XYZ file of C-alpha atoms in Angstrom:
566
model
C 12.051 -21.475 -4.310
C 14.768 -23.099 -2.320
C 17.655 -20.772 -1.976
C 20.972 -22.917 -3.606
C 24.475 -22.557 -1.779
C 27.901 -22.209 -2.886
C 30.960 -22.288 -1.523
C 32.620 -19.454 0.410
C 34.385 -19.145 3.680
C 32.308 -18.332 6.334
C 35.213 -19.362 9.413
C 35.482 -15.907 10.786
C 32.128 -15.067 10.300
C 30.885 -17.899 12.445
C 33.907 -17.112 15.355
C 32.252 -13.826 15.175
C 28.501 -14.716 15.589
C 29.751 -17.396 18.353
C 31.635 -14.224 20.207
C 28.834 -11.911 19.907
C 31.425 -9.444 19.202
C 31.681 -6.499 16.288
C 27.360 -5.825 15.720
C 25.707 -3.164 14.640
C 22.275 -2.158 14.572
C 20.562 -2.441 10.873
C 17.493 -0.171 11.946
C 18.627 2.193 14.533
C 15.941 4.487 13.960
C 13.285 2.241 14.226
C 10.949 3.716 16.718
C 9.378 1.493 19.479
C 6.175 1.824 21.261
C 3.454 -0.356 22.142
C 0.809 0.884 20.039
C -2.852 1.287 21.430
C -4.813 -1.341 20.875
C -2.267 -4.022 21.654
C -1.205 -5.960 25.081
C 1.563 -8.151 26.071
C 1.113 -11.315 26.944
C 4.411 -11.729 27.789
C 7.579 -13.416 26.846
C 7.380 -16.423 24.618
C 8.830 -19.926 25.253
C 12.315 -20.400 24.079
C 11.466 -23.844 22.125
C 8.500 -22.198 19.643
C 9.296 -21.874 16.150
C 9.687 -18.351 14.710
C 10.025 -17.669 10.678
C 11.606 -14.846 9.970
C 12.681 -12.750 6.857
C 15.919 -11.682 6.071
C 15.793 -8.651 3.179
C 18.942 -9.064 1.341
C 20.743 -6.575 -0.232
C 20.184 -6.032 -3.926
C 22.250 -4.569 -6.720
C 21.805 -1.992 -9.646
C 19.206 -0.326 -8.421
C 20.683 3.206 -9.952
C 19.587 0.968 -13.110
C 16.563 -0.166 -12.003
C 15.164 3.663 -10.952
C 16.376 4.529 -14.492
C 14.362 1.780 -16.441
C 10.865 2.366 -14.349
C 11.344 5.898 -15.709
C 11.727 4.750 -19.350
C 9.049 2.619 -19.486
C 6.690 4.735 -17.585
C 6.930 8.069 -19.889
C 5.016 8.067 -22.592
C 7.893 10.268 -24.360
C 10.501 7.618 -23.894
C 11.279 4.801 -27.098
C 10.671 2.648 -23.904
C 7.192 3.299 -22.707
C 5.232 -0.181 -22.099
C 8.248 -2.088 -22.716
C 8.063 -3.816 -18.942
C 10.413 -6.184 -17.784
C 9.780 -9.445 -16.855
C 9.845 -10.970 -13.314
C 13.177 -12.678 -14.730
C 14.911 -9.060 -15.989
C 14.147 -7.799 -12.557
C 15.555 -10.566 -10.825
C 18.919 -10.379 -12.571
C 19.336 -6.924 -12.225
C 18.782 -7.109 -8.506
C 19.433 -10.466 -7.167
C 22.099 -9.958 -4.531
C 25.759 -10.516 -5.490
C 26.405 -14.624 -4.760
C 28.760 -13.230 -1.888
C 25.660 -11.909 -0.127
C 24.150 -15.030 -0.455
C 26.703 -17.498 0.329
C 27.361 -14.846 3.308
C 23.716 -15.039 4.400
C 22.767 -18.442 4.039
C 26.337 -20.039 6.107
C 25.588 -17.473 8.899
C 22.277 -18.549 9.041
C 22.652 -22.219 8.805
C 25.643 -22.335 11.472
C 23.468 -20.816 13.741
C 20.586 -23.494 13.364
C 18.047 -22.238 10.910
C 15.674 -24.395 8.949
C 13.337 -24.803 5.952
C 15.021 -21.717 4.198
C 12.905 -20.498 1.068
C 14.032 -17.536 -1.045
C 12.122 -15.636 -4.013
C 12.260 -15.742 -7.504
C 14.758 -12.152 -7.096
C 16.738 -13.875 -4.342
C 16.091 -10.603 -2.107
C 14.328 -12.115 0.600
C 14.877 -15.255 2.921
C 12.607 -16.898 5.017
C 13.450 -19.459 7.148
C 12.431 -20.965 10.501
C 14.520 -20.970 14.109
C 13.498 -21.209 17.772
C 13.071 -18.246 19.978
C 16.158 -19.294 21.612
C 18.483 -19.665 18.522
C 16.812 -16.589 17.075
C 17.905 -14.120 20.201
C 21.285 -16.193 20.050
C 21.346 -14.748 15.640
C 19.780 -11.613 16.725
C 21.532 -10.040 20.170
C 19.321 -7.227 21.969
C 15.880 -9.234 20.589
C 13.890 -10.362 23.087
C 10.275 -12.294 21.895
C 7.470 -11.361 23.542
C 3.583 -12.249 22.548
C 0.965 -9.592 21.879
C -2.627 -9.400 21.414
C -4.890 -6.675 19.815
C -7.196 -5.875 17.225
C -11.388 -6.695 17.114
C -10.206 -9.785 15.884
C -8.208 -10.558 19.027
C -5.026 -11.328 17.025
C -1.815 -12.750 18.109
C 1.438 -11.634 16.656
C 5.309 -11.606 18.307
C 7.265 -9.015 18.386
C 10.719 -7.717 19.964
C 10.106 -4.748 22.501
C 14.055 -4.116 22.064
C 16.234 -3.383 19.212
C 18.464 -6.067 17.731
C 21.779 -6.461 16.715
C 23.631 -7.846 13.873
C 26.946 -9.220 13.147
C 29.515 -6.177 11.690
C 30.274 -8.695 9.062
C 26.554 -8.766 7.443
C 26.327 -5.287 7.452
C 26.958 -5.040 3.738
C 24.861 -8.274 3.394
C 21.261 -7.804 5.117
C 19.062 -4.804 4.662
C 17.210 -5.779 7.831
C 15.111 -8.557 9.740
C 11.087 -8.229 9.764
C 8.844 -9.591 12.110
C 11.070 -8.155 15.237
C 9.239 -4.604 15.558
C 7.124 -3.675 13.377
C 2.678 -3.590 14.365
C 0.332 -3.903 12.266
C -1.574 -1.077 11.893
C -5.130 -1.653 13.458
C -7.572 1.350 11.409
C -10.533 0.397 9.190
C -13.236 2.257 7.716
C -15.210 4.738 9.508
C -18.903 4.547 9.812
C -20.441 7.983 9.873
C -23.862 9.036 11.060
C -26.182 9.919 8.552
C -26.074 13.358 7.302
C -29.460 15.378 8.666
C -31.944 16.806 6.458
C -33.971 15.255 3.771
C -33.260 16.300 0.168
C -35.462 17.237 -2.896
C -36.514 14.937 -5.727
C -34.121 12.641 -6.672
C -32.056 11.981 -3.448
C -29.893 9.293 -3.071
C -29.398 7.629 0.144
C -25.501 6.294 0.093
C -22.930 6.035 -2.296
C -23.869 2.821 -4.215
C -22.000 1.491 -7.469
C -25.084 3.334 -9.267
C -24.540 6.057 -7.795
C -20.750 6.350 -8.218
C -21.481 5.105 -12.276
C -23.621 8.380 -12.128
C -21.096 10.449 -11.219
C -17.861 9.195 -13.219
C -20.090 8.824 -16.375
C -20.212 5.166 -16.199
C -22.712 3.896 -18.816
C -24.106 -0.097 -18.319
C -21.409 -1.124 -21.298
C -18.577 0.323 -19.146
C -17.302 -3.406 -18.172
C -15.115 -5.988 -18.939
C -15.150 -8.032 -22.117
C -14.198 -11.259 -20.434
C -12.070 -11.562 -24.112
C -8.765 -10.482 -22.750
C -6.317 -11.502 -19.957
C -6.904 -8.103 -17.885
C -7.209 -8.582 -14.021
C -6.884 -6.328 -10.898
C -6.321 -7.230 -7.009
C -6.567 -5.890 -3.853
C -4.975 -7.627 -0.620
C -6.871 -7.326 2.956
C -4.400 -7.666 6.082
C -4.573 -8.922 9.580
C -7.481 -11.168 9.642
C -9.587 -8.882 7.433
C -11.642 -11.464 5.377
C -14.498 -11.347 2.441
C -17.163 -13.951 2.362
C -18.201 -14.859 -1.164
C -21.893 -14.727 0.446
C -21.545 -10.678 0.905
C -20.622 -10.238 -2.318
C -23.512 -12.318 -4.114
C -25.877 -10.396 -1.794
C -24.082 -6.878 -2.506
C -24.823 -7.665 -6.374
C -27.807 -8.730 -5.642
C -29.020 -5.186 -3.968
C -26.633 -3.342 -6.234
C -25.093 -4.651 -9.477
C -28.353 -4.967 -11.661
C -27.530 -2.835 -14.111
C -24.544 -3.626 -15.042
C -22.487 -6.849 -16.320
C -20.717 -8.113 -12.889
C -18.491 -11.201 -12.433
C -20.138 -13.573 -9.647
C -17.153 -14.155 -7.614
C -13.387 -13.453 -6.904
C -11.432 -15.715 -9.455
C -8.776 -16.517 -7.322
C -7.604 -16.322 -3.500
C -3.800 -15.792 -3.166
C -2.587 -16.984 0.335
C -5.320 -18.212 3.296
C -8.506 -16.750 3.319
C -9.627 -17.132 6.629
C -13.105 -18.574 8.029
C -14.056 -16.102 10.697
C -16.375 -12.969 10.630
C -16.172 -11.056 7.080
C -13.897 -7.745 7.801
C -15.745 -4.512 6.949
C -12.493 -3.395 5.335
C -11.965 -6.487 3.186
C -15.622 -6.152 2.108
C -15.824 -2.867 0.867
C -12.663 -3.532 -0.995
C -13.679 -6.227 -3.196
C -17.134 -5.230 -3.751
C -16.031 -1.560 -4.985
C -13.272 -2.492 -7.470
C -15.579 -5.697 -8.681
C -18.313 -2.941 -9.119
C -16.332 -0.210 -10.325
C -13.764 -2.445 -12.359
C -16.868 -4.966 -13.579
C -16.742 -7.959 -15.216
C -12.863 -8.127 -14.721
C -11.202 -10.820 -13.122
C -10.540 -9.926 -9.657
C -7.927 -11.809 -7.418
C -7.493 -11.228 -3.641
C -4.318 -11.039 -1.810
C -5.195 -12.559 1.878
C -1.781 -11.949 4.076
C -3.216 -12.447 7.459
C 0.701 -13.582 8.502
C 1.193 -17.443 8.201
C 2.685 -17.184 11.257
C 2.741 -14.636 14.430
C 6.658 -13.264 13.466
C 5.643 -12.450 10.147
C 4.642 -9.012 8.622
C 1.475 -9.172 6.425
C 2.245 -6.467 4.169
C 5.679 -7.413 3.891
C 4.585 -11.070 3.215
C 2.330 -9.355 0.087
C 5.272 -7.887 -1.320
C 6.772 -11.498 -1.592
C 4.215 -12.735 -3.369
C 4.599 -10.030 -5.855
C 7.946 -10.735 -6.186
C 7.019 -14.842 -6.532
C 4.879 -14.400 -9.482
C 5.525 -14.384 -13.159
C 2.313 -13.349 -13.911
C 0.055 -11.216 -12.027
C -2.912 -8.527 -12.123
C -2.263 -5.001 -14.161
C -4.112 -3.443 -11.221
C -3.469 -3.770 -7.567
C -5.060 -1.331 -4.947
C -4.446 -1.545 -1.193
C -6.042 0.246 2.009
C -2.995 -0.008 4.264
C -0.473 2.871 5.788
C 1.499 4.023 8.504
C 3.229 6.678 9.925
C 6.338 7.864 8.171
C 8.171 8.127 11.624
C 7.089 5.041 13.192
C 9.395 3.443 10.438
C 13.145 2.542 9.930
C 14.440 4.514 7.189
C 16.107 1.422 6.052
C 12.320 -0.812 5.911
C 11.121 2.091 4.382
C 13.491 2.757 1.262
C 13.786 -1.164 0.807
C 9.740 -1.158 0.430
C 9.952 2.019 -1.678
C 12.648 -0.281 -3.882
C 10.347 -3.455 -4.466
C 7.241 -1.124 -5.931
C 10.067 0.227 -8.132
C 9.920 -3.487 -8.832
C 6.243 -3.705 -9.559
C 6.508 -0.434 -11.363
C 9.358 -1.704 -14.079
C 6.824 -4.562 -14.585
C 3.903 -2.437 -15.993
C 1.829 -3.125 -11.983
C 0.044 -0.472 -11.027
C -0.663 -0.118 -7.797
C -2.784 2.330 -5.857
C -2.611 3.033 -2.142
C -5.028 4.840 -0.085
C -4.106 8.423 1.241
C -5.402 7.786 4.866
C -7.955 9.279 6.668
C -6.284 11.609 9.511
C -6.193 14.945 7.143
C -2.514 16.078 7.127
C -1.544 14.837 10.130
C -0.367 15.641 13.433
C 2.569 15.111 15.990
C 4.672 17.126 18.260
C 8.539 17.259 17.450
C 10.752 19.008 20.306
C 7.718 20.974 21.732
C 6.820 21.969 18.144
C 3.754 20.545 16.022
C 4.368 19.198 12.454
C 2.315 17.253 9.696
C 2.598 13.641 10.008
C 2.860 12.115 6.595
C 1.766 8.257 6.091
C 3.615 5.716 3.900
C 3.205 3.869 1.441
C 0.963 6.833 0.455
C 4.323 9.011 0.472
C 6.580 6.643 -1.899
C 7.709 7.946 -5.339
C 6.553 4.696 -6.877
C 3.041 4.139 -6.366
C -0.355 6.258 -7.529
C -2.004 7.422 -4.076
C -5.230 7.910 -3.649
C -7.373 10.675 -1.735
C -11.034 11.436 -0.524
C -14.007 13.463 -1.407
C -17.871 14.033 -0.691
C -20.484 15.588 -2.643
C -21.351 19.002 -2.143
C -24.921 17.975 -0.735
C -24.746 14.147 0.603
C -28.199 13.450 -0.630
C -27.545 14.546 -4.062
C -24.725 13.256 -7.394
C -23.698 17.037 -7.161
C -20.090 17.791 -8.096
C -17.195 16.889 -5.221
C -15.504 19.098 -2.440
C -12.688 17.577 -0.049
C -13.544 14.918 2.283
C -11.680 16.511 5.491
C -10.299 13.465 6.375
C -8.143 12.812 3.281
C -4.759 12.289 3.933
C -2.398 14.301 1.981
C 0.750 16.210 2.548
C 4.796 15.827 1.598
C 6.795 13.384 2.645
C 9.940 13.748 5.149
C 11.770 10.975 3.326
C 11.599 11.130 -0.518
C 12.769 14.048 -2.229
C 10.042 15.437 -4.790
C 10.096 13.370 -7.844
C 10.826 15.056 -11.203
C 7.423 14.191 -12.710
C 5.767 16.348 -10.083
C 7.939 18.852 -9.334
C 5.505 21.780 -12.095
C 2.508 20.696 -10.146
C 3.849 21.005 -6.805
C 5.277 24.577 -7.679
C 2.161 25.952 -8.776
C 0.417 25.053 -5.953
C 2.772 26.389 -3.316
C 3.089 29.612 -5.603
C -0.926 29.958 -5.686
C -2.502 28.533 -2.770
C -4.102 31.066 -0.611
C -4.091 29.060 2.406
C -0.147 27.757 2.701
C 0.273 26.528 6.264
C 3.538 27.566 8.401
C 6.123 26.236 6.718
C 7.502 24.793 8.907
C 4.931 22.260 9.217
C 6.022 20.351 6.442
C 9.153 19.289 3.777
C 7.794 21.544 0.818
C 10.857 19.484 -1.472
C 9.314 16.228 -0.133
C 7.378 13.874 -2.615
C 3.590 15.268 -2.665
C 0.589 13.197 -2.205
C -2.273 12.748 -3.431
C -2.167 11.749 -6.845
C -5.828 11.280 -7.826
C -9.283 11.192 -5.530
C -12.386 9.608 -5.426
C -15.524 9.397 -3.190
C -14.511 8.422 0.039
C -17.711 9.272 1.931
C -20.920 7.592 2.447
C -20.706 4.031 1.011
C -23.205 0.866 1.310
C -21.250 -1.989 2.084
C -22.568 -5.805 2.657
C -20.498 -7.931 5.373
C -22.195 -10.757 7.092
C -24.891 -10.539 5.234
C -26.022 -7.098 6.426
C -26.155 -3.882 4.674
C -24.212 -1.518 6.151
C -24.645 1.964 5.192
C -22.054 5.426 5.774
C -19.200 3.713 5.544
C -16.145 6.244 4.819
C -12.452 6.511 4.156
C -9.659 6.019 1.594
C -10.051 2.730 1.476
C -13.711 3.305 -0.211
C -12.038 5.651 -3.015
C -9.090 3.738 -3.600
C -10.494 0.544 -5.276
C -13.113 2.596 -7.181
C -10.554 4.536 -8.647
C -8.710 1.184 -9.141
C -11.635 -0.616 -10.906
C -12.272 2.460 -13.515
C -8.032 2.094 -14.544
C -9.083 -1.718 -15.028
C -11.687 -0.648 -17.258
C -9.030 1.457 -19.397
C -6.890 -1.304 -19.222
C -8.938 -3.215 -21.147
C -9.485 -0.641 -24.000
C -5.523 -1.392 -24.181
C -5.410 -4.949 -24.109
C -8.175 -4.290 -26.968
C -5.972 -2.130 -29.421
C -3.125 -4.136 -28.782
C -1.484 -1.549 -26.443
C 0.347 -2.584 -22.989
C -1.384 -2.004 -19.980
C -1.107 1.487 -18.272
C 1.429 0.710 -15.633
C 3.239 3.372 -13.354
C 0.814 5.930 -14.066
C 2.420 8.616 -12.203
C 4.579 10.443 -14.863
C 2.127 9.951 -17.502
C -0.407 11.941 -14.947
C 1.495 14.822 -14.495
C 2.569 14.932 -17.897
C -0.681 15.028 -18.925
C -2.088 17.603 -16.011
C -4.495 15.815 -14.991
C -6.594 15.392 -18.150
C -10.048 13.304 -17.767
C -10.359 14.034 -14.067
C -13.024 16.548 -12.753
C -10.942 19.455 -10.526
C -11.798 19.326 -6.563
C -11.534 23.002 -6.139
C -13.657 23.326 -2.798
C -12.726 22.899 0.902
C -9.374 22.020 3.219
C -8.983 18.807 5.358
C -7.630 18.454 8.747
C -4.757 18.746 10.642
C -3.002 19.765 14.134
C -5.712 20.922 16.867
C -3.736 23.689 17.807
C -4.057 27.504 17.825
C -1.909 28.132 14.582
C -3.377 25.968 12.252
C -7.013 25.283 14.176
C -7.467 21.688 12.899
C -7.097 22.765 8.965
C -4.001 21.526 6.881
C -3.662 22.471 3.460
C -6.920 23.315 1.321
C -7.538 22.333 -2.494
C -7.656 24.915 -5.829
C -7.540 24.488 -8.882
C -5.175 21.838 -10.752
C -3.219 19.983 -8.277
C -3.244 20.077 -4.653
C -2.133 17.819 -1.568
C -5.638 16.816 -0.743
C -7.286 15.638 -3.797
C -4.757 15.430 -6.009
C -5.320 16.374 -9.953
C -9.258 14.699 -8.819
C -11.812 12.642 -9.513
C -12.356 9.975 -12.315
C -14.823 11.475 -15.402
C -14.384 8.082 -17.438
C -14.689 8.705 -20.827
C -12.588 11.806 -20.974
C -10.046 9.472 -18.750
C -10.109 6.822 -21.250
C -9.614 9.114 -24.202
C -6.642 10.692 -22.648
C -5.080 7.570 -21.381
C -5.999 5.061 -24.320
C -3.324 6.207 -27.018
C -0.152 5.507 -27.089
């Protein structure tokens, strides 16, 4: 969508961007550091073309906060009654002053090819390095390299400025600081010891049907209009091939779709990603016979932000999967409080939609860094927003067997430093400070901040196919968060079935609900700061909920009973 222009004065505005007087900084906290694993190549020619986004400011979203919550408790007149991609957009398009503001500034100072959204919130366009540090004084373009994958992207090493005059207008820039974040999947060694008599050797879809109480009718239809998605990041590819040979050694016994029914953005040609792999082949396993799309945001270009370029596309479609799960995070204080409340606003976006989306917990325990002298958990977002159903980690009990779970130590979990504790899990929370026998300091984390986990899943163990080989002990959040993603496909389509919306937000209804259908992690602790106080351990799980496995792990029928009705 082409943004449109009307008329307004934009005179002093341009005398002001000429002077370079009257700036401010839109992201003064914005932390920068090189982080390890990338290397400068140095600065980048003045004449190459940049595109760059421009978050606008939006409107009503007091309103907006008020409908996700109406439609997302099942006690509300309102529950299932999403809005469509159009409702959103008028209740948060920015005011036409914003965007006449926006788009004169941007045009007098050379910019090109402009393209909006359907909401009107963001604003691509293109510019030259040279006219973009001319928009943007303090930015300085410089080219980086880093990843397995060698990857290019360009980033400013120094804050920018903008015109006093947009303050009101522009939330902030992206593609000026901002890294990717380089993790994936960890391969573990295999556990020592053989088991008895019925040992399993991996976590394999029939294994993880074993343990959630997946029977070989628990698939799709392929009657109704039910999808899911998950979206890979910075040059993290599937290959079609993996998948047709990971249902080949896996997906016998149960009704599978044959390949991902659509590719949203460019799918890439090199090496399959591990990451990418063991993303779609869990949630096609675990969700089967659903229609699966795949989000591919490698970053059209090397100014652009993958994940931010995702949440675009969400807010560019009319129609999209119920279902979306994504493997991606980052530390809370390695991001502007402004980037970060303006991403917690657009999945308040997907949320008043009826999208549910699950992100992965992360795989560093609690966390860890040192503030003033002092050591403090680290929490990760998105895993810490308000608005989205995070997901943690588990093992079994004895790796060869489908015993019951304990905690995977390296599920992330913890309270955030940034969003106060939402209402719907405020009963949980209290409980578990009030009975958990082994409270770290306080002052190791915000105790009123929004607690994470929500639910768990295996995270421990996994086969995965990529290239064509079988890899085997392949661990992390990003394993459990598509499983759990696949089985809430499955009970979306016992909705779609009786006629009822899809599940949504799930969040409220959760905690309403206590975590009814899920089996209780009440075994072990996960990590933390290496440190004489706390020795490596964070917080440790108990009964009900906790902030390392959440309420727990999927037992599917009970889920589906609790969740099908109303």
């Amino acid at each position: 969508m082409k943004p449109t222009c009307c008329p307004c004065s934009f005179l002093g505005l341009l005398a002001l961007v000429i002077a370079g007087k009257c700036t401010h900084s839109p992201e003064p906290d914005q932390r920068w550091m090189l982080p390890p694993g990338w290397v400068s190549l140095g600065r980048v020619d003045p004449e190459e073309e940049l595109s760059l986004t421009f978050a606008l400011k939006q409107q009503n979203l007091d309103r907006l906060s008020e409908l996700v919550q109406a439609v997302s408790d099942p006690s509300s007149p309102r529950y299932g009654k999403y809005l469509t991609l159009e409702d959103v957009a008028e209740l948060v398009q920015p005011s036409p002053l914003t965007l006449c503001t926006v788009q004169k500034w941007l045009l007098a100072a050379g910019a090109r090819d402009c393209h909006s959204v359907t909401t009107q919130d963001f604003l691509t366009c293109w510019l030259s390095v040279r006219q973009a540090e001319l928009l943007l004084p303090g930015a300085e373009f410089h080219r980086y390299v880093g990843g397995p994958a060698k990857t290019h992207i360009i980033r400013s090493p120094h804050p920018y400025q903008l015109p006093q005059a947009l303050a009101p207008h522009v939330d902030f820039v992206a593609g000026l600081h901002r890294f990717p974040p380089l993790s994936s999947p960890r391969q573990r060694p295999e556990p020592q010891g053989v088991g008895p008599v019925g040992l399993h050797l991996g976590v394999t879809p029939s294994v993880l049907r074993q343990r959630y109480n997946l029977t070989a009718r628990d698939v799709g239809s392929g009657t109704t209009n039910n999808s899911q998605a998950c979206a890979q990041f910075l040059e993290q590819y599937f290959h079609n091939s993996d998948l047709t040979e990971f249902m080949r050694l896996f997906g016998s016994s149960f009704a599978h779709q044959a390949s991902v029914a659509r590719v949203v953005g460019k799918q890439g040609r090199g090496r399959a990603g591990i990451e990418a792999s063991l993303d779609v082949e869990y949630l096609m396993s675990a969700g089967a016979n659903i229609s699966t799309w795949v989000y591919s945001s490698p970053g059209r270009h090397e100014a652009q932000e993958p994940f931010l370029q995702w949440l675009l596309l969400l807010s560019n479609e009319s129609s999209l999967p119920h279902v979306h799960t994504v493997s991606y995070g980052d530390d809370e204080d390695s991001l502007s409080s402004v980037y970060i409340q303006r991403v917690n606003t657009e999945f308040m976006k997907a949320a008043a939609r009826g999208l549910t989306l699950l992100f992965a917990s992360g795989d560093t325990g609690a966390g860890c860094w040192s503030v003033s002298g002092r050591h403090k958990f680290r929490p990760s977002f998105p895993a810490s927003s308000p608005y989205v159903t995070t997901v943690g980690g588990t093992s079994f009990k004895n790796p060869f067997l489908v015993t019951n779970e304990v905690v995977d130590y390296i599920s992330g979990g913890g309270f955030s430093n940034v969003f106060p504790q939402p209402s719907y899990q405020e009963e949980a929370v209290a409980q578990f400070l009030k009975s958990s026998s082994h409270l770290p300091p306080s002052s190791y984390f915000n105790a009123s901040g929004r607690a994470y986990p929500d639910v768990a899943a295996l995270s421990d163990g996994y086969w995965v196919v990529s290239n064509m080989v079988p890899i085997p002990w392949v661990s992390g959040t990003s394993a459990s968060t598509p499983v759990f993603g696949g089985i809430l496909s499955l009970i979306n389509e016992h909705r779609l079935l009786n006629g009822r919306p899809p599940l949504g937000f799930l969040n409220p209804r959760l905690y309403q609900q206590h975590g009814a259908g899920l089996f209780d992690v009440t075994h072990g602790c996960h990590e933390s700061c290496l440190n004489e106080e706390v020795e490596g351990q964070g917080f440790c799980s108990g009964p009900g909920w906790d902030p390392v496995t959440g309420w727990g792990t999927p037992n599917f029928p009970a889920l589906l009973k609790t969740l099908l009705n109303p």
